[in-house]
Amino acid sequence: MADPSSYRPKPGQIPDSPGVYRFRDEHRRVIYVGKAKSLRQRLANYFQDLAGLHPRTRTMVTTAASVEWTVVSTEVEALQLEYSWIKEYDPRFNVKYRDDKSYPYLAVTMSEEFPRVQVMRGHKKKGVRYFGPYAHAWAIRDTVDLMLRVFPVRTCSAGVFKNAARTGRPCLLGYIGKCSAPCVGRVSAEEHGELADEFCDFMAGRTGAYLRRLEKQMTEAAEEMAYERAARLRDDIEALKKAMEKNAVVLADATDADLIAVAEDELEAAVQIFHVRGGRVRGQRGWVTDKVEDVTTGALVEHALQQLYGEETGDAVPKEVLVPALPDPVGPVQEWLTVRRGSGVSLRIPQRGDKRALMETVERNAQQALVLHKTKRASDLTTRSRALEEIADALDLDSAPLRIECYDVSHLQGDDVVASMVVFEDGLQRKSEYRRFQIKGFEGQDDVRSMHEVITRRFRRYLAEKERTGEWADEEPDGDLGPGLKDDDGRPRRFAYPPQLVVVDGGQPQVAAAKRALDELGIDDIAVCGLAKRLEEVWLPGDDDPVVLPRSSEGLYLLQRVRDEAHRFAITYQRAKRAKRFRSGPLDEVPGLGETRKQALIKHFGSVKKLRSATIDQICEVPGIGRKTAETIAATLAQAAPPAPSVNTATGEIIEEEEPDTTAGSPGEPVTAGAPEERRGQET
């Protein structure tokens, strides 16, 4: 007997949307399939106190060893998918669903002399054409009621049919025109059979030609002034259109297709496949794979196609394969699929309609699968502990690196050179400890010098904090800090904690620069390594050969996450700086003037030109602007302005004399920033 808490998902992992879920036992057999309007709320009901569960439910959750789910668009879609999986897996705890609430079909008994349209449940019978399944029996009856106006096929039971034939009097439907009354000989068996064939063709999706034929007949009747017949045909057309709306399914009944979606990031890709047969989702597959190289979405799709159909032939390869991106080139792949099937296969991207809508559902499932996979790997304590131990073993460290700092340099062709520092503690992100740096020591592109400068500045601050506060006992990062390690507001001091491991984004040159910076500062108790993107090699200082961790190593996965987070943080900062430079104006040069007060000034004066010509007293009229700030604004604008009157900051007097053009910060020109002190949440 399993403990449900051992496989209970965290609430944040379960999406709050419609879907279908499956419980599996320890042998991976599906033992229960259910649907839910909200997966999060429904699954929470299974993981309450066992004493409060129904005995059958309690037996099911203690037999299960895992639970998984699939997100869908609507509850109706969840119902249809749930039924498909119940039929496929025959779960032992879904007996009541199978016996008491089997899904209804619209059935036409084509094997009979006079075919009958009716609602059928249970096992399919030979000689009967089925359409559905439907969510509710009343939906079938509504559809049939509309269809009988145009296709008056028999719907009565055998007893009623025989009684009408014996008495020579048809039932009520025969009198009101919703049955062709073959029981009393109004139509022959052949004519009634043709009506049944047309009914089935229309239900199978071949609707366009029939509607066009009815519309042509209606037009001809109107031209002949047979207005009653034209009106009846008009009503028939409307009835068929309504029936088509009520008969909406996942895809057209004759559609056999596989839909493949891919969700990816820099490290991994999740692939989800929905198998649609007869217009219904009959199965789902999915997996998450490591991206061992920089591949496009089209290449990922090609790999998925090979894995799916590499050993399949015939009808196992569907007529249509819908994908998010086409392989490049697409011709060989499509030809390969055609050979495996033995007939033509369409490989394309759905653009609109039901197939596009269903593809969006598959894409949501792929995204959810990737998020869930990453959440499980990142949050699992055992996995994180194993990752840290693997890193310690690979790098020959004395203990697991509980605090890891990673550095990355980012720039655009030598402009806006910045760097990032991200922190992982116990294998998890510590975003409050992230820092950003501007490269100030030189201009231009030199990643090695930039790395040396960043490491030097970071650990010089660390040594300064250590010297100022004195020696302290080693404590855990989250432990109780002494007064010397806290600011006046009680927050930990910036750069106060040393890491056990420094990771740099790059190979031997960057690692050597980081190690040299630490040596120059006299720091010898912090390990250094680099992670090169090309082959994911781990470089150590002074080694000619890299350390190669297995691709399945949790240690490598953690280093990749740390490196990629540093890259993301650096490039985000670099792009923000570049965008700010392009949008910069004279007010951006005013020290201490934030965005809110900038907007207030522009709103009050209407333009920078009018603000530049305003007196200090006039600037003070703007809410939030004091006299000292007004003097600073006036002085800064005067320095940055083209030839214009200057301002006496002491008296506010306008001095009419020309000055040389000292415009700065114009679009397209790099603005060299000052050297502000490193501070939390601001560029450093």
Coordinates of N, CA and C in Angstrom, one line a residue, residues 31 54-64 92-93:
I31 N -4.7 2.9 -13.8 CA -5.7 2.3 -12.9 C -6.9 3.2 -12.8
H54 N -14.0 8.1 0.1 CA -14.9 7.0 -0.2 C -14.0 5.7 -0.2
P55 N -14.5 4.6 0.3 CA -13.6 3.4 0.4 C -13.0 3.0 -1.0
R56 N -13.7 3.2 -2.1 CA -13.2 2.8 -3.4 C -12.1 3.8 -3.8
T57 N -12.3 5.1 -3.5 CA -11.3 6.1 -3.8 C -10.1 5.9 -3.0
R58 N -10.3 5.6 -1.7 CA -9.1 5.3 -0.8 C -8.3 4.2 -1.3
T59 N -8.9 3.1 -1.8 CA -8.2 2.0 -2.3 C -7.4 2.4 -3.6
M60 N -8.1 3.2 -4.4 CA -7.4 3.6 -5.6 C -6.1 4.5 -5.4
V61 N -6.2 5.5 -4.5 CA -5.1 6.3 -4.2 C -4.0 5.6 -3.5
T62 N -4.3 4.6 -2.7 CA -3.2 3.8 -2.1 C -2.6 2.8 -3.0
T63 N -3.3 2.4 -4.0 CA -2.8 1.5 -5.0 C -1.9 2.2 -6.0
A64 N -2.3 3.5 -6.3 CA -1.5 4.3 -7.3 C -0.1 4.6 -6.8
R92 N -8.9 -0.4 -14.0 CA -9.7 -1.2 -13.1 C -10.6 -0.4 -12.2
F93 N -10.3 0.8 -11.9 CA -11.1 1.6 -11.0 C -12.1 2.4 -11.8

